[in-house]
Short mmCIF file of N, CA and C in Angstrom, two decimals:
data_model
loop_
_atom_site.label_atom_id
_atom_site.label_comp_id
_atom_site.label_asym_id
_atom_site.label_seq_id
_atom_site.Cartn_x
_atom_site.Cartn_y
_atom_site.Cartn_z
N MET A 1 18.81 14.97 13.34
CA MET A 1 17.95 14.51 12.30
C MET A 1 17.93 15.38 11.08
N ASP A 2 18.05 14.83 9.95
CA ASP A 2 17.95 15.62 8.73
C ASP A 2 16.47 15.81 8.30
N GLY A 3 16.38 16.58 7.23
CA GLY A 3 15.05 16.90 6.65
C GLY A 3 14.27 15.66 6.30
N TYR A 4 14.98 14.74 5.60
CA TYR A 4 14.29 13.53 5.05
C TYR A 4 13.84 12.72 6.27
N THR A 5 14.59 12.58 7.25
CA THR A 5 14.06 11.71 8.39
C THR A 5 12.85 12.35 9.05
N ILE A 6 12.82 13.68 9.18
CA ILE A 6 11.62 14.34 9.69
C ILE A 6 10.47 14.12 8.71
N ALA A 7 10.69 14.33 7.41
CA ALA A 7 9.69 14.20 6.45
C ALA A 7 9.02 12.76 6.50
N TRP A 8 9.92 11.68 6.61
CA TRP A 8 9.38 10.34 6.65
C TRP A 8 8.63 10.08 7.99
N LEU A 9 9.07 10.67 9.08
CA LEU A 9 8.38 10.55 10.42
C LEU A 9 6.98 11.22 10.28
N VAL A 10 6.94 12.32 9.59
CA VAL A 10 5.65 13.06 9.44
C VAL A 10 4.75 12.20 8.59
N TRP A 11 5.34 11.65 7.51
CA TRP A 11 4.51 10.84 6.62
C TRP A 11 3.96 9.57 7.41
N LEU A 12 4.86 8.90 8.13
CA LEU A 12 4.32 7.82 8.93
C LEU A 12 3.31 8.20 9.96
N ALA A 13 3.41 9.33 10.58
CA ALA A 13 2.41 9.81 11.60
C ALA A 13 1.15 10.10 10.89
N ALA A 14 1.16 10.76 9.62
CA ALA A 14 0.01 11.01 8.80
C ALA A 14 -0.69 9.69 8.39
N PHE A 15 0.07 8.77 8.01
CA PHE A 15 -0.52 7.38 7.75
C PHE A 15 -1.20 6.82 8.90
N GLY A 16 -0.55 6.90 9.98
CA GLY A 16 -1.11 6.36 11.29
C GLY A 16 -2.43 7.00 11.64
N VAL A 17 -2.48 8.26 11.47
CA VAL A 17 -3.77 9.02 11.65
C VAL A 17 -4.83 8.60 10.69
N ILE A 18 -4.50 8.59 9.41
CA ILE A 18 -5.51 8.30 8.39
C ILE A 18 -5.97 6.79 8.57
N GLU A 19 -5.02 5.86 8.66
CA GLU A 19 -5.39 4.46 8.94
C GLU A 19 -6.19 4.34 10.22
N GLY A 20 -5.74 4.87 11.30
CA GLY A 20 -6.37 4.77 12.58
C GLY A 20 -7.84 5.29 12.56
N THR A 21 -7.96 6.47 11.89
CA THR A 21 -9.40 7.04 11.79
C THR A 21 -10.16 6.02 10.86
N ALA A 22 -9.68 5.54 9.81
CA ALA A 22 -10.39 4.65 8.99
C ALA A 22 -10.70 3.36 9.72
N LEU A 23 -9.87 2.82 10.55
CA LEU A 23 -10.26 1.70 11.34
C LEU A 23 -11.28 1.90 12.39
N LEU A 24 -11.28 3.08 12.98
CA LEU A 24 -12.20 3.38 14.01
C LEU A 24 -13.65 3.76 13.56
N ASN A 25 -13.70 4.33 12.35
CA ASN A 25 -14.95 4.67 11.93
C ASN A 25 -15.81 3.49 11.43
N LYS A 26 -15.18 2.34 11.21
CA LYS A 26 -15.89 1.08 10.89
C LYS A 26 -16.62 1.10 9.53
N ARG A 27 -16.34 2.12 8.66
CA ARG A 27 -17.05 2.19 7.36
C ARG A 27 -16.23 1.28 6.46
N GLU A 28 -16.82 0.63 5.59
CA GLU A 28 -16.27 -0.30 4.65
C GLU A 28 -15.51 0.54 3.52
N GLY A 29 -14.29 0.13 3.20
CA GLY A 29 -13.55 0.83 2.09
C GLY A 29 -12.75 1.98 2.47
N ASP A 30 -12.54 2.24 3.75
CA ASP A 30 -11.73 3.40 4.12
C ASP A 30 -10.30 3.13 4.43
N THR A 31 -9.85 1.89 4.69
CA THR A 31 -8.44 1.61 5.02
C THR A 31 -7.64 1.45 3.86
N LEU A 32 -6.31 1.45 4.00
CA LEU A 32 -5.38 1.24 2.94
C LEU A 32 -5.60 -0.10 2.25
N GLY A 33 -5.86 -1.16 3.03
CA GLY A 33 -6.04 -2.46 2.40
C GLY A 33 -7.19 -2.47 1.56
N ALA A 34 -8.29 -1.86 1.89
CA ALA A 34 -9.51 -1.76 1.10
C ALA A 34 -9.16 -1.11 -0.22
N HIS A 35 -8.46 0.10 -0.06
CA HIS A 35 -8.16 0.79 -1.37
C HIS A 35 -7.24 -0.03 -2.32
N VAL A 36 -6.28 -0.73 -1.71
CA VAL A 36 -5.39 -1.58 -2.55
C VAL A 36 -6.09 -2.63 -3.27
N TRP A 37 -7.08 -3.31 -2.47
CA TRP A 37 -7.97 -4.31 -2.99
C TRP A 37 -8.84 -3.78 -4.14
N LYS A 38 -9.26 -2.52 -4.02
CA LYS A 38 -10.09 -1.85 -4.99
C LYS A 38 -9.24 -1.53 -6.27
N TRP A 39 -8.00 -0.88 -6.04
CA TRP A 39 -7.08 -0.49 -7.08
C TRP A 39 -6.56 -1.66 -7.91
N ALA A 40 -6.28 -2.77 -7.21
CA ALA A 40 -5.67 -3.94 -7.86
C ALA A 40 -6.80 -4.91 -8.32
N ALA A 41 -8.05 -4.51 -8.08
CA ALA A 41 -9.26 -5.35 -8.50
C ALA A 41 -9.16 -6.68 -7.95
N ILE A 42 -8.81 -6.81 -6.65
CA ILE A 42 -8.67 -8.14 -6.00
C ILE A 42 -9.97 -8.88 -6.00
N LYS A 43 -11.14 -8.13 -5.89
CA LYS A 43 -12.41 -8.75 -5.90
C LYS A 43 -13.09 -8.69 -7.16
N GLY A 44 -12.35 -8.29 -8.16
CA GLY A 44 -13.02 -8.13 -9.48
C GLY A 44 -13.00 -9.45 -10.36
N ASP A 45 -13.62 -9.39 -11.49
CA ASP A 45 -13.58 -10.55 -12.27
C ASP A 45 -13.45 -10.37 -13.80
N SER A 46 -12.57 -9.45 -14.25
CA SER A 46 -12.49 -9.10 -15.57
C SER A 46 -11.07 -9.63 -16.01
N ARG A 47 -10.80 -9.46 -17.39
CA ARG A 47 -9.55 -10.04 -17.87
C ARG A 47 -8.30 -9.31 -17.32
N LEU A 48 -8.50 -7.97 -17.18
CA LEU A 48 -7.41 -7.22 -16.62
C LEU A 48 -7.15 -7.42 -15.15
N VAL A 49 -8.01 -8.18 -14.40
CA VAL A 49 -7.80 -8.50 -13.02
C VAL A 49 -6.47 -9.11 -12.74
N TRP A 50 -6.11 -10.20 -13.61
CA TRP A 50 -4.85 -10.82 -13.35
C TRP A 50 -3.69 -10.07 -13.64
N VAL A 51 -3.77 -9.09 -14.60
CA VAL A 51 -2.67 -8.15 -14.88
C VAL A 51 -2.49 -7.23 -13.67
N ARG A 52 -3.55 -6.65 -13.11
CA ARG A 52 -3.36 -5.79 -12.02
C ARG A 52 -2.88 -6.61 -10.79
N ARG A 53 -3.43 -7.71 -10.53
CA ARG A 53 -2.92 -8.60 -9.44
C ARG A 53 -1.35 -8.86 -9.63
N GLY A 54 -1.13 -9.26 -10.88
CA GLY A 54 0.34 -9.62 -11.04
C GLY A 54 1.21 -8.33 -10.79
N LEU A 55 0.79 -7.13 -11.21
CA LEU A 55 1.54 -5.90 -10.94
C LEU A 55 1.63 -5.69 -9.47
N LEU A 56 0.52 -5.90 -8.73
CA LEU A 56 0.67 -5.70 -7.27
C LEU A 56 1.63 -6.74 -6.61
N VAL A 57 1.65 -8.08 -7.01
CA VAL A 57 2.52 -9.03 -6.55
C VAL A 57 3.98 -8.67 -6.83
N ALA A 58 4.15 -8.28 -8.11
CA ALA A 58 5.48 -7.90 -8.57
C ALA A 58 6.08 -6.64 -7.68
N PHE A 59 5.17 -5.62 -7.51
CA PHE A 59 5.68 -4.53 -6.68
C PHE A 59 5.85 -4.94 -5.23
N LEU A 60 5.00 -5.62 -4.71
CA LEU A 60 5.27 -6.14 -3.27
C LEU A 60 6.44 -7.01 -3.19
N ALA A 61 6.75 -7.81 -4.14
CA ALA A 61 7.98 -8.68 -4.18
C ALA A 61 9.23 -7.82 -4.22
N TRP A 62 9.19 -6.85 -5.14
CA TRP A 62 10.30 -6.01 -5.23
C TRP A 62 10.57 -5.16 -4.03
N LEU A 63 9.41 -4.67 -3.49
CA LEU A 63 9.62 -3.83 -2.21
C LEU A 63 10.18 -4.62 -1.06
N SER A 64 9.66 -5.90 -0.88
CA SER A 64 10.22 -6.80 0.12
C SER A 64 11.72 -6.94 -0.07
N ALA A 65 12.10 -7.39 -1.41
CA ALA A 65 13.46 -7.65 -1.57
C ALA A 65 14.31 -6.43 -1.49
N HIS A 66 13.82 -5.17 -1.82
CA HIS A 66 14.56 -3.94 -1.60
C HIS A 66 14.88 -3.74 -0.14
N PHE A 67 13.81 -3.95 0.76
CA PHE A 67 14.02 -3.65 2.16
C PHE A 67 14.92 -4.82 2.76
N LEU A 68 14.75 -5.98 2.35
CA LEU A 68 15.57 -7.01 2.94
C LEU A 68 17.01 -7.12 2.45
N THR A 69 17.30 -6.59 1.37
CA THR A 69 18.66 -6.54 0.86
C THR A 69 19.46 -5.25 1.09
N GLY A 70 18.81 -4.30 1.89
CA GLY A 70 19.51 -3.05 2.11
C GLY A 70 19.56 -2.25 0.96
N GLY A 71 18.53 -2.30 -0.10
CA GLY A 71 18.66 -1.52 -1.28
C GLY A 71 19.53 -2.02 -2.45
N ARG A 72 20.06 -3.29 -2.34
CA ARG A 72 20.72 -3.89 -3.47
C ARG A 72 19.88 -4.28 -4.57
N VAL A 73 18.50 -4.44 -4.29
CA VAL A 73 17.58 -4.76 -5.35
C VAL A 73 16.73 -3.60 -5.71
#
């Protein structure tokens, strides 16, 4: 295992601990999903909401294509 593999595994473990703790404490707004909804203004109602939502969709589309094509996109 190289350093990057170890770093990504540590990152995934940290994410698991953070998200798991957020799910277990049952407080609203602690999970990654809740933060993404807040950052992208998913529940908002301003003009920039559609820009932020569009950026989120574009990023998620790119990320999905990137993973599914083995990095060709």
